[in-house]
Structures are given as structure tokens and as C-alpha cells.
Amino acid sequence: MGSLKEICAGLPLNPLPENRGRKVGIPHAPVRTPSLTAPEEKLALKNSLRYFPSDLHGILAPEFAKELRLYGHIYMYRFCPQIEMRAYPIQEYPCKTIQAAAIMHMIMNNLDPAVAQFPQELVTYGGNGQVFSNWAQFWLVMHYLSEMTEDQTLVMYSGHPLGLFPSHRNAPRLVITNGMVIPNYSSRDEYEKMFAMGITLYGQMTAGSYCYIGPQGIVHGTVLTVLNAGRRYLGVENLSGKVFVTSGLGGMSGAQAKAAVIAGCVGIIAEVDENALLKRHQQGWLMEITNSLDHCIDRLRYVSRNNVFTHEFCCLAIYLKKKMALSLGYHGNVVDLWERLVHEFNVTGELLADLGSDQTSCHNPFNGGYYPVQLSFKEANQLMSSNPVKFQAMVQESLRRQVAAINKLSDQGMFFWDYGNAFLLEAQRAGADVEKKGANRAEFRYPSYVQHIMGDIFSLGFGPFRWVCTSGNPEDLATTDMIATSVLEEAVHQGVNASVKQQYYDNIRWIQEARRHSLVVGSQARILYSDQKGRIAIAVAINRGIAERRIKGPVVLSRDHHDVSGTDSPYRETSNIYDGSAFCADMAVQNFVGDAFRGATWVALHNGGGVGWGEVINGGFGLVLDGSEDAEERAKMMLSWDVSNGVARRCWSGNNNAYETISQAMKNEKKLKVTLPHKVLDDNILEQALS
């Protein structure tokens, strides 16, 4: 085992570490198929050797070339550290600044095997969400951070540490850009080549910005989505006995099982990868697992009919009588599950699903993000590398079958939504029946969860705010939970409008449920959907808790890029923007820049994330609270901008919630002056002018 001091010493070159290759017994990323030409292969190899002295090239070149041909990328497995990869208490990192140590804490959490999807390939989540492109970059970044002072900034180009540059104490300590490819070349095929050549990477959202906090990061949003789906589609507050069918138990989608239970419904989640299924079950996020469709249907039938139970299903009777929730993992393809539900309806007339969605990694459908129903998991992994064209055709056929089954159930009263994973976009490209007649190009037969649910929440200024207690002490997290609860309760007591009050109550409930359900995986972190007022109040209260030593170490504030202002994505975060600007990325870029000069400790800007490469621009930040007055002022200034930017943009697009929210913000802050839109009250004026 290595030590943190060794990790920070720079690339281990004398002697070279033993080449152990790929580890056995852990999940690995699917083989990539970049289809490099001979000159491009040579360039990829040449690029990888730049990190090493020329006298080592003769040793490293053959093994790097082997990796490239076997796996489609040069990960540099020889340099995978032997240290136990996890988020160590901040005081253990050998650094000159607290900020650098906090960044190290976050990086190592992203690569923790309990957190990361494919840790040895530096993939945190989403199938291809990279922290770095190779292990040489990891070693260099840790070394630079250990040497960094408060008048330097580390600059990251798509995983590559360009270096430490002179700056000043009020500048970010770290600036990250991932995948900033010139638009005309930002295609999927070009990406595969560029990644193989080690010149860009897909950072997803919080993988490449070092702000991932495990599947908890999406649990809260999924809980809110399911609760509000029940309110909107089913007209109920209590989801007891209601059935939610979906797929995916990976890095992000793994949240669905826990979210279903917290929301109080019965969730059946299909997953083709047995390792992912077992991981969630062992972590306690998934209550039961089965590989039998018959078992799934029996479970659903007894839930929906509340029938007399056989001995085999006596435990289900307990769920019903006590109105307990259930999460059942089906080890198999979700298309088989959907088609079986259709069969049951055709035979019995029973609609066994109330709500449905999908969280396969459809942003990356042809490289392990979506597995076609016609093949086993093993067969699919083999075919995607041996015959990519045939594999793509089978994926698209599978998507058409899945949509056909969903459409049949939807026609009978099941409510389905797109979870922003590019499922409907890829289904459309596959020729599936998802068209919505008369709609704009960002709309489909089914809404995205942003269009019907989260968009209104974003427009109120609420989004996935989060914090990480870098001491690693669970007591610190408990203290911050109490602080956040107290802040929200006080806000309600002072008086807020009805829509905001509902969000505050949902969040108070969330904190209570989060502690009860032991959601921490990796770092001691919490996510909480909050608005501008709540975020600032929580940040200030936590910072003062650090100053008063009620909290034992610094706290990193952050958020998912999937937020009010952080992401321009026409098929997800900005899918409810109807003034034609859903395909424009000014908001995310301005947010990145504005956060940088308003006090963020680090900032990141990404191409890709959620719905895929070339489909979205998104950004995020990290801000270290250390108990100082300076940290409090940074938090106030930066968090105000980080929310108001997106609310102002949503207001200008015509959203009523955003109009009211930004108008109230201007009353509270006299320095804030936002251009408000004047509505066209009579569409006949437009028609007459254009006739």
C-alpha cells in the first residue's frame, strides 16, 4: 500500500512500478472502438509517452500500444496507485493550502471503488464520465496540488494538468475545462478518436469537476421527481402501492431504488450488469433481487390487487398492510420487462405499472450505455468491439421495441417521462414512435422530467445544492444536517409563498429521510434542493459552525451541474425554455466565468454530460468554507450569482415562476437589476403583422 505522501511526490519513475495490468474482480469499462487510422494510432502512442522521460519509452511504448489495441484507450494501468483510494480526512493531505487539500479529498472520492463505476479506468459514473484520461495525469495533479500556494492556479485541459500559473489569492485555485471542442468537430465519432489520442475527455458533469458524491447526488432529485410525478399524473400525495418501473442501477441510476423507497412506492428496476445489481444490494440501496420475470409479475400483481397471499408472498402482505415501500432489482433487460407487462395486460387486462421512466446511459448507447435485448450482457460486450456496426443496428432495434411496449402501456393509462438520459432522443434517431405532432425539435411524445416537473422547481431557484465535510467525521455531517434543517424551518416561519413552502417542506423531509436511510457512500456529503435564499443562509450558518468549532473541519460547497444556471441542454435542463434559445449555451458559460471571479475555489466547464457529447454545455464549482469572514463573503456573492443567473435567463424566456422569483430577488438586493420581458398579450397582432 502506498501513502498520501508518496502519491504527492510526482510520477513514480525510479524505479517504475510493477505492471500489474487490469485488476481481476472489479468492473471494467467496455472496450472502446475509436477506429483510429495507423497515423492516428501512432499519434495516440506518441502523445501518451510525453509524460515520461525518453529513456523509458522503450519499456512503456509496447505496453501502451497493447492497451490501445486491447481496450481502445491508453489508461496506463502500470501507474494505477496501490494506495487505498478514498476521501481521506483533509488534515492528512500534505499540502500548503486548505483549498488544495480539499480538492485532493474530492478527487480521491471520485475514484473510490465504492463510488466509481470503473475505478481503474478513472470512470466515476455514466459509463464514460472520466476524472482523468490516464493515471499519469492523476499523479501530476496530486503533485501540483501538494505544491500549490495561494498565489497560484492549476489549469486543467480535459484531464491534462497544463501547470501551475501565477495568480492571486482571490482567484480560483483550479480552473477545469473538459471537451471544449470546436462545434463543427464535436461529433460522437470525432470524440472517440480524440479521447483515444488523449487530447480530450468526457467529464460527464461532476466526474470531471471532482464534485461527485456517490449516488446520493441524484437520489434527492429522483425522490422529488417521483413525488411530483405522483402529484401531477396520479393526483396523489401518498404513493403507497403505486408501481414505478424503470432501468439502471449504475453510478447515477443506482439512486432509483433508494428513491422509490423514500418516495413510498414500489420500484422495479431492471439492470443487465450483475455487478451493478449486487453492489447496490450489498450497499443496502436495493431491498430484493431476482432474475425471474415471473417473480416480478407476481410481485406487481399482488401489490396492485391486494389479493390473498400464498406462503411464498407472505412477506409482500406485510409490505401492503404496513404500507411499506419496496425496491426490487430485476437482473435482466428492461425491454423484456416492458414487453412482459404488455403481455400481462393483453391476457388479463391488468395495468401493473403506474409510472415509468428509463435511466440507461443512452447518452453513450453504442459503447456500453445501452444493452440490446437480443443479446446477453457478455455477448453484447463482445459484439460492440468486434462488430460495432451490427451492434449499433441491434441497439436501435431494441430501442424501437422498448418504445413500442411503453406506448402500449401509456395508451392504457401509465405515465412515462424521459429522465434526461437521451433515451427519447436516441429512440427518435432509431426510428421509434416518439414524435409529438406540431412540437418543436426538443419535444417528444413524452415529456422530459424537466418539462413537467423539475423545470418549475428550477425556475423558483431550487436546485441540487450540496456540501462535503472534509474532516471525514460523520458527526460533522450530522451537525450540518441539523443546521440546514434549522435554516429551512426558520425560513418557513418567516413566511414564504405556497410553492416555495412546498419545496422547503419536501427538503426538510428529505434531510430526515437521508439520515434514516444512511445515504452516504464515500465522502461525508449531503445534497439538498434549495433556492438562493436557502443556499446562502445554509452556507453562512455552516461557515459560522466551523468558526465556532462545532464542525471539526472545512466544508466544500458545490452543486450538481444539473441546476438552475449550470447547464444548457435542450433535451434536459433547458427543455422547458420555449423562446428558441434552448440550444444556446450563454447561461452555462457565463455561470462558469461569473463563479470564477466571485469567489469559487475551483470552476469547471464541460462539453457533454447527461444527454451526451455535443448535446450540452455545463459547468460547476467548488467553494471551501473554512470559518473565515472571507469565506462567508465569497459564499454570499458567488451563490447569489450562481442562482440568479439562471432564474433571470428563465424569466427572459417567459417563465412565470422565474419572473416572480427574480422580481423578488431584485427587491431584496438593490444592486441587482435584471431586464424583464414584456409579454405579447394578443397573438393576433403577430399573425396580422406577418400576413
XYZ file of C-alpha atoms in Angstrom:
691
model
C 0.000 0.000 0.000
C 1.203 3.498 -0.823
C 0.836 6.643 1.265
C -0.530 10.105 0.586
C 2.996 11.463 0.772
C 4.067 9.080 -1.997
C 1.021 9.968 -4.080
C 2.011 13.632 -3.902
C 5.651 13.059 -4.829
C 5.033 13.002 -8.570
C 5.153 10.226 -11.170
C 6.952 7.134 -9.805
C 9.722 6.608 -12.346
C 12.761 5.307 -10.488
C 12.045 2.504 -10.174
C 8.975 2.067 -12.359
C 6.064 0.429 -10.534
C 5.300 -3.157 -11.456
C 2.915 -3.515 -14.392
C 0.032 -5.432 -12.817
C -2.334 -4.770 -15.711
C -6.071 -4.832 -15.174
C -7.278 -5.874 -11.735
C -9.384 -9.007 -11.529
C -12.679 -8.976 -9.663
C -13.714 -5.366 -10.261
C -15.903 -3.885 -13.005
C -14.090 -2.538 -16.056
C -15.142 -0.107 -18.752
C -16.305 -1.650 -22.047
C -13.731 -1.853 -24.828
C -13.801 1.368 -26.829
C -13.810 1.361 -30.635
C -12.206 4.612 -31.831
C -11.398 3.242 -35.315
C -8.052 5.008 -35.457
C -6.026 5.062 -38.647
C -2.403 3.912 -38.491
C -1.127 7.522 -38.251
C -3.674 8.260 -35.525
C -2.584 5.198 -33.540
C 0.998 6.393 -33.793
C -0.036 9.864 -32.593
C -2.007 8.411 -29.660
C 1.060 6.462 -28.559
C 3.350 9.445 -29.050
C 1.006 11.636 -27.005
C 0.966 9.183 -24.107
C 4.757 8.991 -23.957
C 5.047 12.776 -23.483
C 4.546 12.280 -19.765
C 7.724 10.202 -19.392
C 11.472 10.661 -19.911
C 12.695 9.340 -23.273
C 14.858 6.639 -21.653
C 11.633 4.927 -20.500
C 9.894 4.996 -23.888
C 11.312 1.661 -24.971
C 9.719 -0.031 -21.948
C 6.412 1.823 -21.951
C 5.655 2.095 -25.681
C 4.889 -1.629 -26.241
C 2.569 -1.915 -23.241
C 0.770 1.336 -24.074
C 0.309 0.145 -27.654
C -1.132 -3.104 -26.311
C -3.614 -1.202 -24.125
C -4.682 0.915 -27.078
C -5.391 -2.132 -29.234
C -6.998 -4.221 -26.500
C -9.122 -1.537 -24.819
C -9.317 1.344 -27.310
C -7.545 3.726 -24.911
C -4.263 4.104 -23.036
C -5.145 4.138 -19.335
C -1.548 3.429 -18.165
C -2.539 0.600 -15.816
C 1.074 0.272 -14.629
C 0.662 3.595 -12.820
C -2.629 2.796 -11.069
C -1.739 3.647 -7.423
C -1.621 0.918 -4.805
C -2.987 3.207 -2.097
C -6.498 2.568 -0.772
C -8.399 5.085 -2.882
C -10.878 7.038 -0.747
C -11.561 10.518 0.629
C -9.059 10.844 3.489
C -9.579 13.417 6.269
C -8.360 16.754 4.939
C -5.625 17.208 7.519
C -3.845 14.090 6.236
C -3.046 15.568 2.829
C 0.492 17.021 2.580
C -0.466 20.447 1.151
C 0.429 24.093 1.569
C -3.198 25.291 1.327
C -6.501 24.043 2.713
C -8.071 24.609 -0.694
C -5.665 22.221 -2.416
C -6.217 19.564 0.245
C -9.985 19.886 -0.220
C -9.616 19.330 -3.970
C -7.492 16.220 -3.307
C -10.200 14.935 -0.957
C -12.792 15.347 -3.700
C -10.656 13.748 -6.436
C -9.936 10.650 -4.380
C -13.628 10.311 -3.537
C -14.452 10.294 -7.261
C -12.047 7.377 -7.708
C -13.057 5.401 -4.594
C -14.106 1.883 -5.766
C -17.199 2.150 -3.562
C -18.147 5.260 -5.519
C -16.646 4.943 -9.005
C -18.262 2.817 -11.696
C -14.978 1.708 -13.348
C -12.264 2.879 -10.950
C -9.247 1.518 -12.817
C -10.325 3.297 -15.997
C -10.886 6.506 -13.963
C -14.625 6.466 -14.769
C -16.819 7.772 -11.968
C -20.290 7.279 -13.459
C -22.378 7.218 -16.619
C -20.243 4.621 -18.386
C -17.678 7.136 -19.621
C -17.604 10.008 -17.128
C -13.850 10.415 -16.704
C -11.967 12.065 -13.855
C -8.751 11.920 -15.878
C -7.773 10.331 -19.172
C -4.904 8.292 -17.693
C -3.084 7.629 -14.433
C -0.095 9.846 -15.268
C -2.444 12.816 -15.085
C -3.635 11.738 -11.627
C -0.068 11.630 -10.269
C 0.827 15.023 -11.746
C -2.330 16.711 -10.461
C -1.795 15.413 -6.930
C 1.803 16.625 -7.042
C 0.842 20.078 -8.310
C -1.837 20.403 -5.638
C 0.645 19.487 -2.909
C 2.958 22.279 -4.110
C 0.281 24.917 -4.764
C 0.302 28.201 -2.851
C -2.437 30.828 -2.529
C -0.975 32.847 -5.394
C -1.105 30.037 -7.962
C -3.851 28.465 -10.083
C -3.758 24.958 -11.541
C -5.053 24.858 -15.121
C -6.637 21.636 -16.443
C -7.175 20.931 -20.157
C -9.510 17.913 -20.475
C -7.765 15.872 -17.798
C -4.303 17.174 -18.628
C -2.639 19.387 -15.992
C -1.207 22.228 -18.076
C 0.543 23.510 -14.978
C 0.560 25.915 -12.046
C 0.344 29.552 -13.121
C 0.834 32.720 -11.059
C -2.459 34.320 -9.970
C -3.681 35.850 -6.681
C -5.446 34.705 -3.515
C -8.900 35.767 -4.736
C -8.585 33.805 -7.978
C -9.763 30.190 -8.261
C -7.111 27.691 -7.214
C -8.209 25.399 -10.047
C -9.794 26.017 -13.464
C -11.046 22.991 -15.410
C -12.274 22.707 -18.983
C -13.369 19.368 -20.403
C -14.219 18.567 -24.011
C -14.060 22.129 -25.323
C -14.030 21.014 -28.956
C -14.787 23.425 -31.796
C -18.512 22.898 -32.550
C -18.195 21.596 -36.122
C -15.958 18.785 -34.818
C -17.944 17.938 -31.689
C -19.416 14.700 -33.006
C -19.551 11.294 -31.339
C -17.135 9.709 -33.819
C -14.641 12.556 -33.512
C -14.847 12.289 -29.725
C -13.906 8.606 -29.737
C -10.819 9.382 -31.789
C -9.823 12.395 -29.693
C -10.242 10.525 -26.425
C -8.165 7.622 -27.737
C -5.445 10.097 -28.695
C -5.509 11.500 -25.139
C -6.408 15.056 -26.174
C -9.917 15.431 -24.742
C -12.266 13.659 -22.360
C -15.908 13.381 -21.425
C -16.194 14.602 -17.845
C -19.932 13.918 -17.573
C -20.945 16.559 -15.042
C -19.427 16.026 -11.608
C -16.886 13.358 -12.611
C -14.537 15.722 -14.416
C -15.184 18.581 -11.990
C -14.327 16.392 -8.948
C -17.684 17.062 -7.249
C -19.425 13.676 -7.386
C -20.801 12.486 -4.036
C -21.948 8.983 -4.934
C -25.480 8.006 -5.940
C -26.890 10.172 -3.129
C -26.212 13.038 -5.525
C -29.195 12.037 -7.641
C -31.373 10.344 -5.004
C -32.851 13.616 -3.809
C -33.712 14.776 -7.330
C -35.213 11.377 -8.123
C -37.290 11.452 -4.932
C -38.605 14.906 -5.862
C -39.311 13.731 -9.401
C -41.250 10.645 -8.300
C -43.180 12.556 -5.605
C -44.135 15.294 -8.042
C -44.967 12.752 -10.754
C -47.457 11.256 -8.300
C -48.919 14.693 -7.645
C -49.104 15.671 -11.322
C -50.016 12.417 -13.067
C -51.803 10.385 -10.399
C -53.238 13.185 -8.265
C -51.914 11.661 -5.041
C -49.588 12.735 -2.239
C -49.187 9.166 -0.957
C -47.553 6.757 -3.424
C -48.121 3.671 -1.277
C -48.986 0.710 -3.515
C -48.121 2.620 -6.710
C -45.642 0.947 -9.051
C -42.681 2.667 -10.713
C -40.888 0.708 -13.482
C -37.509 1.816 -14.774
C -33.992 0.616 -15.592
C -30.430 1.204 -14.470
C -28.584 0.613 -11.192
C -25.226 2.130 -12.132
C -23.361 5.163 -10.823
C -26.250 7.604 -11.148
C -29.205 5.368 -11.928
C -28.440 3.329 -8.795
C -30.274 6.070 -6.926
C -33.622 4.923 -8.285
C -34.028 2.001 -5.891
C -33.450 4.100 -2.787
C -35.532 6.974 -4.171
C -38.518 4.682 -4.777
C -38.449 3.545 -1.150
C -38.082 7.076 0.228
C -40.940 8.247 -2.010
C -43.030 5.375 -0.635
C -43.776 3.431 -3.823
C -42.848 0.022 -5.226
C -39.923 0.335 -7.614
C -38.897 -2.387 -10.057
C -35.577 -1.594 -11.679
C -34.045 -3.687 -14.454
C -30.255 -3.966 -14.729
C -28.225 -6.115 -17.149
C -24.927 -5.829 -15.258
C -24.972 -8.243 -12.327
C -22.036 -6.446 -10.663
C -24.004 -3.188 -10.515
C -27.068 -5.012 -9.193
C -25.148 -6.803 -6.449
C -23.252 -3.624 -5.495
C -26.496 -1.747 -4.819
C -27.946 -4.719 -2.936
C -24.847 -5.072 -0.746
C -24.896 -1.329 -0.021
C -28.488 -1.650 1.150
C -29.871 0.509 -1.642
C -31.817 -2.370 -3.205
C -34.058 -4.491 -0.995
C -34.528 -7.571 -3.182
C -33.101 -9.027 -6.388
C -34.389 -11.614 -8.844
C -33.641 -12.883 -12.335
C -37.201 -14.133 -12.842
C -39.800 -12.164 -14.779
C -42.464 -14.435 -13.301
C -41.375 -13.337 -9.837
C -41.525 -9.654 -10.865
C -45.025 -10.024 -12.257
C -46.259 -11.923 -9.208
C -44.924 -9.144 -7.016
C -46.637 -6.463 -9.055
C -49.909 -8.365 -9.331
C -50.224 -8.832 -5.603
C -49.358 -5.199 -4.993
C -51.970 -3.930 -7.429
C -54.773 -6.362 -6.486
C -54.091 -6.678 -2.737
C -55.087 -10.325 -3.109
C -54.974 -13.284 -0.757
C -51.348 -14.296 -0.368
C -49.724 -17.648 -0.744
C -46.934 -18.605 1.623
C -44.368 -17.578 -0.998
C -45.620 -13.996 -0.940
C -46.472 -13.626 2.729
C -43.722 -11.017 3.124
C -45.395 -8.917 0.436
C -48.579 -8.915 2.508
C -46.553 -7.265 5.230
C -45.484 -4.527 2.777
C -49.114 -3.874 1.875
C -50.610 -3.979 5.360
C -47.942 -1.685 6.756
C -47.901 0.389 3.556
C -44.160 -0.193 3.269
C -42.251 0.569 0.098
C -40.259 -1.970 -1.883
C -37.342 -1.848 -4.302
C -36.922 -4.939 -6.461
C -33.975 -5.340 -8.801
C -34.572 -7.441 -11.909
C -31.380 -8.918 -13.334
C -32.276 -8.757 -16.991
C -33.052 -6.446 -19.867
C -35.687 -3.776 -19.308
C -37.157 -4.438 -22.769
C -38.089 -7.939 -21.631
C -39.746 -6.416 -18.560
C -41.734 -3.857 -20.569
C -42.844 -6.462 -23.107
C -43.909 -8.828 -20.326
C -46.027 -6.043 -18.805
C -47.711 -5.596 -22.196
C -48.319 -9.351 -22.408
C -49.918 -9.383 -18.954
C -52.234 -6.536 -19.950
C -53.213 -8.256 -23.202
C -54.002 -11.506 -21.394
C -55.590 -10.237 -18.160
C -56.460 -6.594 -18.754
C -54.356 -5.617 -15.725
C -52.180 -2.493 -15.950
C -49.428 -3.345 -13.476
C -47.368 -0.148 -13.760
C -48.460 3.355 -12.756
C -45.285 5.308 -13.524
C -42.372 4.600 -15.840
C -39.034 6.035 -16.895
C -35.557 4.935 -18.019
C -32.050 5.642 -16.766
C -29.845 3.617 -19.067
C -26.806 5.638 -20.206
C -28.356 6.443 -23.570
C -26.003 9.382 -23.994
C -23.494 6.662 -24.892
C -25.718 3.991 -26.495
C -23.156 2.177 -28.637
C -20.317 1.850 -26.104
C -21.954 0.189 -23.117
C -24.598 2.765 -22.246
C -27.482 0.686 -23.624
C -27.562 -3.113 -23.979
C -29.841 -4.558 -26.691
C -32.434 -7.088 -25.605
C -31.394 -9.586 -28.309
C -28.019 -10.279 -26.613
C -26.776 -11.350 -23.207
C -24.569 -8.909 -21.306
C -21.459 -10.883 -22.254
C -22.467 -11.249 -25.894
C -23.171 -7.525 -26.142
C -19.775 -6.571 -24.749
C -18.102 -8.825 -27.284
C -20.121 -7.602 -30.256
C -19.747 -3.881 -29.524
C -15.983 -4.199 -30.059
C -15.900 -6.936 -32.723
C -18.691 -5.587 -34.955
C -19.720 -2.035 -33.947
C -21.986 -1.568 -36.979
C -24.038 -4.680 -36.237
C -24.155 -3.769 -32.547
C -25.496 -0.306 -33.354
C -28.254 -1.801 -35.507
C -29.271 -4.134 -32.681
C -29.323 -1.261 -30.172
C -31.652 0.692 -32.403
C -33.935 -2.306 -32.937
C -34.052 -2.791 -29.164
C -34.946 0.872 -28.638
C -37.821 0.562 -31.111
C -39.148 -2.490 -29.249
C -38.848 -0.752 -25.894
C -40.743 2.316 -27.075
C -43.448 0.179 -28.701
C -44.107 -1.561 -25.367
C -44.077 1.714 -23.430
C -46.508 3.252 -25.920
C -48.988 0.403 -25.447
C -48.948 0.762 -21.672
C -49.099 4.533 -21.881
C -52.212 4.291 -24.050
C -53.833 2.399 -21.155
C -53.017 4.996 -18.510
C -49.402 4.523 -17.407
C -47.437 7.766 -17.202
C -43.913 7.783 -18.667
C -41.290 10.517 -18.682
C -37.781 10.868 -20.094
C -35.172 11.185 -17.356
C -32.799 13.366 -19.352
C -30.528 10.491 -20.363
C -31.151 10.995 -24.115
C -33.471 7.955 -24.186
C -36.147 9.612 -26.343
C -33.528 11.393 -28.460
C -31.789 8.107 -29.293
C -35.136 6.355 -29.741
C -36.102 9.022 -32.266
C -32.805 8.535 -34.108
C -33.540 4.794 -34.136
C -36.908 5.373 -35.810
C -39.104 4.665 -32.773
C -42.567 6.197 -32.498
C -41.822 9.101 -30.151
C -42.882 12.032 -32.308
C -45.116 14.750 -30.883
C -47.005 16.342 -33.748
C -46.704 20.090 -34.042
C -43.979 20.278 -31.386
C -40.554 21.898 -31.529
C -37.479 19.716 -32.020
C -36.777 19.442 -28.280
C -40.211 17.921 -27.557
C -41.336 14.312 -27.884
C -44.430 12.186 -27.291
C -43.424 12.008 -23.629
C -42.166 14.958 -21.591
C -38.762 15.168 -20.047
C -38.864 15.356 -16.282
C -37.626 18.947 -16.588
C -40.538 19.985 -18.811
C -43.207 18.652 -16.467
C -41.574 18.574 -13.033
C -38.089 19.908 -12.344
C -38.313 22.884 -14.695
C -40.782 24.658 -12.433
C -38.564 23.871 -9.461
C -35.519 25.318 -11.264
C -37.492 28.438 -12.160
C -38.171 29.029 -8.466
C -34.392 28.962 -7.971
C -34.310 25.498 -6.372
C -31.631 23.033 -7.387
C -29.182 20.366 -6.157
C -27.011 22.262 -3.686
C -24.550 20.042 -1.792
C -21.770 20.058 0.750
C -18.936 17.744 1.791
C -17.481 17.572 5.319
C -13.774 17.135 4.591
C -12.950 16.028 8.130
C -14.486 12.698 7.158
C -16.284 12.725 10.504
C -19.941 11.579 10.422
C -20.617 13.850 13.398
C -19.816 16.860 11.229
C -22.370 15.722 8.675
C -24.969 15.280 11.424
C -24.243 18.812 12.636
C -24.616 20.281 9.145
C -27.882 18.381 8.696
C -29.229 19.979 11.862
C -28.024 23.401 10.741
C -29.699 23.036 7.331
C -32.968 21.837 8.878
C -32.993 24.757 11.293
C -32.364 27.233 8.456
C -35.247 25.854 6.375
C -37.647 25.767 9.310
C -36.794 29.377 10.144
C -37.371 30.403 6.514
C -40.842 28.839 6.573
C -41.560 30.527 9.910
C -40.632 33.931 8.451
C -43.080 33.375 5.622
C -42.731 32.225 2.015
C -45.245 31.735 -0.803
C -47.081 28.440 -1.152
C -44.977 26.958 -3.963
C -41.729 27.745 -2.158
C -43.132 26.420 1.137
C -43.879 23.050 -0.518
C -40.247 22.821 -1.651
C -38.963 23.694 1.820
C -41.164 21.055 3.443
C -40.017 18.472 0.866
C -36.420 19.325 1.745
C -36.950 19.111 5.492
C -38.484 15.678 4.945
C -35.537 14.785 2.713
C -32.912 15.532 5.378
C -34.775 13.374 7.881
C -35.107 10.513 5.384
C -31.492 10.850 4.215
C -30.164 10.232 7.703
C -32.601 7.383 8.316
C -31.646 5.659 5.053
C -27.840 6.012 5.504
C -27.232 7.517 2.068
C -23.534 8.265 2.462
C -21.320 6.359 0.017
C -17.766 7.698 0.052
C -17.276 11.199 1.430
C -19.404 12.617 4.244
C -21.717 14.547 1.939
C -25.259 15.775 1.709
C -27.369 17.056 -1.175
C -30.310 19.379 -0.662
C -32.523 21.119 -3.203
C -32.501 24.751 -2.133
C -33.115 28.207 -3.544
C -30.829 31.241 -3.432
C -32.017 32.374 -0.011
C -31.659 28.896 1.459
C -28.237 28.201 -0.052
C -26.748 31.417 1.258
C -28.286 31.008 4.718
C -27.081 27.396 4.977
C -23.577 28.332 3.765
C -23.287 31.191 6.258
C -24.558 29.023 9.133
C -22.164 26.173 8.280
C -19.220 28.579 7.991
C -20.011 30.004 11.416
C -20.311 26.464 12.760
C -16.734 25.857 11.570
C -15.561 29.100 13.188
C -17.201 28.053 16.455
C -15.588 24.581 16.166
C -18.957 22.822 16.211
C -17.816 21.447 12.855
C -14.322 19.955 13.040
C -13.022 20.722 9.558
C -13.566 22.721 6.360
C -16.683 22.083 4.284
C -16.780 22.114 0.479
C -19.880 23.652 -1.061
C -20.836 22.543 -4.529
C -23.809 21.503 -6.642
C -24.680 19.198 -9.459
C -24.156 20.883 -12.836
C -27.783 19.837 -13.386
C -29.062 23.004 -11.763
C -30.828 26.323 -12.207
C -27.941 28.027 -14.023
C -25.288 25.387 -14.569
C -26.413 23.634 -17.734
C -27.659 24.475 -21.210
C -29.190 21.245 -22.512
C -32.172 21.419 -24.894
C -33.252 17.839 -24.129
C -32.989 18.196 -20.360
C -32.185 21.239 -18.189
C -33.397 23.833 -20.686
C -36.076 21.698 -22.341
C -38.750 23.968 -20.862
C -37.220 27.069 -22.499
C -39.617 27.936 -25.311
C -38.255 31.183 -26.794
C -35.942 29.316 -29.179
C -32.823 29.726 -27.016
C -32.828 26.187 -25.602
C -29.935 25.386 -27.956
C -27.841 28.380 -26.832
C -25.132 27.984 -24.179
C -24.611 31.532 -22.905
C -26.038 30.731 -19.458
C -23.641 27.896 -18.606
C -20.576 29.737 -19.927
C -21.496 32.959 -18.122
C -22.054 30.963 -14.935
C -18.578 29.435 -15.128
C -16.969 32.840 -15.660
C -19.091 34.601 -13.046
C -18.408 31.990 -10.364
C -14.671 32.265 -11.059
C -14.377 35.948 -10.191
C -16.965 35.941 -7.396
C -15.096 33.641 -5.044
C -15.206 29.998 -6.171
C -12.269 27.833 -5.093
C -12.488 25.981 -8.385
C -14.631 26.102 -11.504
C -15.286 23.683 -14.363
C -16.842 23.944 -17.829
C -17.772 20.813 -19.803
C -18.991 19.734 -23.206
C -21.298 16.777 -22.652
C -22.944 15.410 -19.554
C -26.237 13.649 -19.022
C -27.566 13.577 -22.578
C -24.211 13.147 -24.267
C -21.271 14.625 -26.113
C -22.132 17.630 -28.253
C -25.644 17.862 -26.781
C -24.950 20.058 -23.747
C -22.626 22.652 -22.193
C -22.464 22.594 -18.405
C -20.380 23.884 -15.531
C -19.878 23.636 -11.809
C -17.845 24.888 -8.880
C -16.324 24.047 -5.544
C -16.106 26.569 -2.710
C -14.218 25.842 0.501
C -15.685 27.137 3.766
C -13.019 27.418 6.461
C -14.808 29.508 9.085
C -13.278 32.806 7.980
C -15.107 36.064 7.250
C -13.579 35.944 3.777
C -15.208 32.555 3.094
C -18.589 33.905 4.218
C -18.365 36.893 1.863
C -17.300 34.655 -1.038
C -20.237 32.349 -0.407
C -22.751 35.207 -0.305
C -21.508 36.772 -3.519
C -20.926 33.628 -5.533
C -24.084 31.746 -4.540
C -26.248 34.785 -5.323
C -24.922 34.878 -8.881
C -24.924 31.111 -9.250
C -28.713 31.041 -8.825
C -29.836 34.451 -10.114
C -28.131 33.983 -13.478
C -30.335 31.026 -14.408
C -33.516 32.453 -12.910
C -33.007 35.674 -14.911
C -32.491 33.689 -18.119
C -35.598 31.575 -17.453
C -37.542 34.763 -16.714
C -36.481 36.303 -20.037
C -37.644 33.143 -21.845
C -41.151 33.726 -20.488
C -41.383 31.535 -17.378
C -43.833 32.984 -14.850
C -42.247 31.360 -11.787
C -38.873 32.769 -12.761
C -40.385 36.232 -13.321
C -41.799 36.284 -9.814
C -38.615 34.837 -8.295
C -36.199 37.291 -9.929
C -38.527 40.222 -9.206
C -38.453 39.299 -5.512
C -34.660 38.933 -5.670
C -34.370 42.498 -7.039
C -36.463 43.787 -4.146
C -34.132 42.048 -1.701
C -30.900 43.180 -3.424
C -30.911 46.766 -4.726
C -27.726 46.222 -6.759
C -29.475 43.537 -8.818
C -31.046 44.964 -11.988
C -32.493 42.411 -14.427
C -34.100 43.057 -17.811
C -37.705 41.856 -17.540
C -39.744 40.763 -20.571
C -42.984 42.364 -21.736
C -45.457 39.702 -22.773
C -47.284 39.692 -26.073
C -50.874 39.530 -24.850
C -52.567 39.109 -28.217
C -51.151 36.577 -30.701
C -53.413 38.041 -33.384
C -51.042 41.016 -33.565
C -48.274 38.641 -34.663
C -50.420 36.910 -37.246
C -51.646 40.192 -38.689
C -48.124 41.611 -38.889
C -46.847 38.540 -40.713
C -49.822 38.103 -43.060
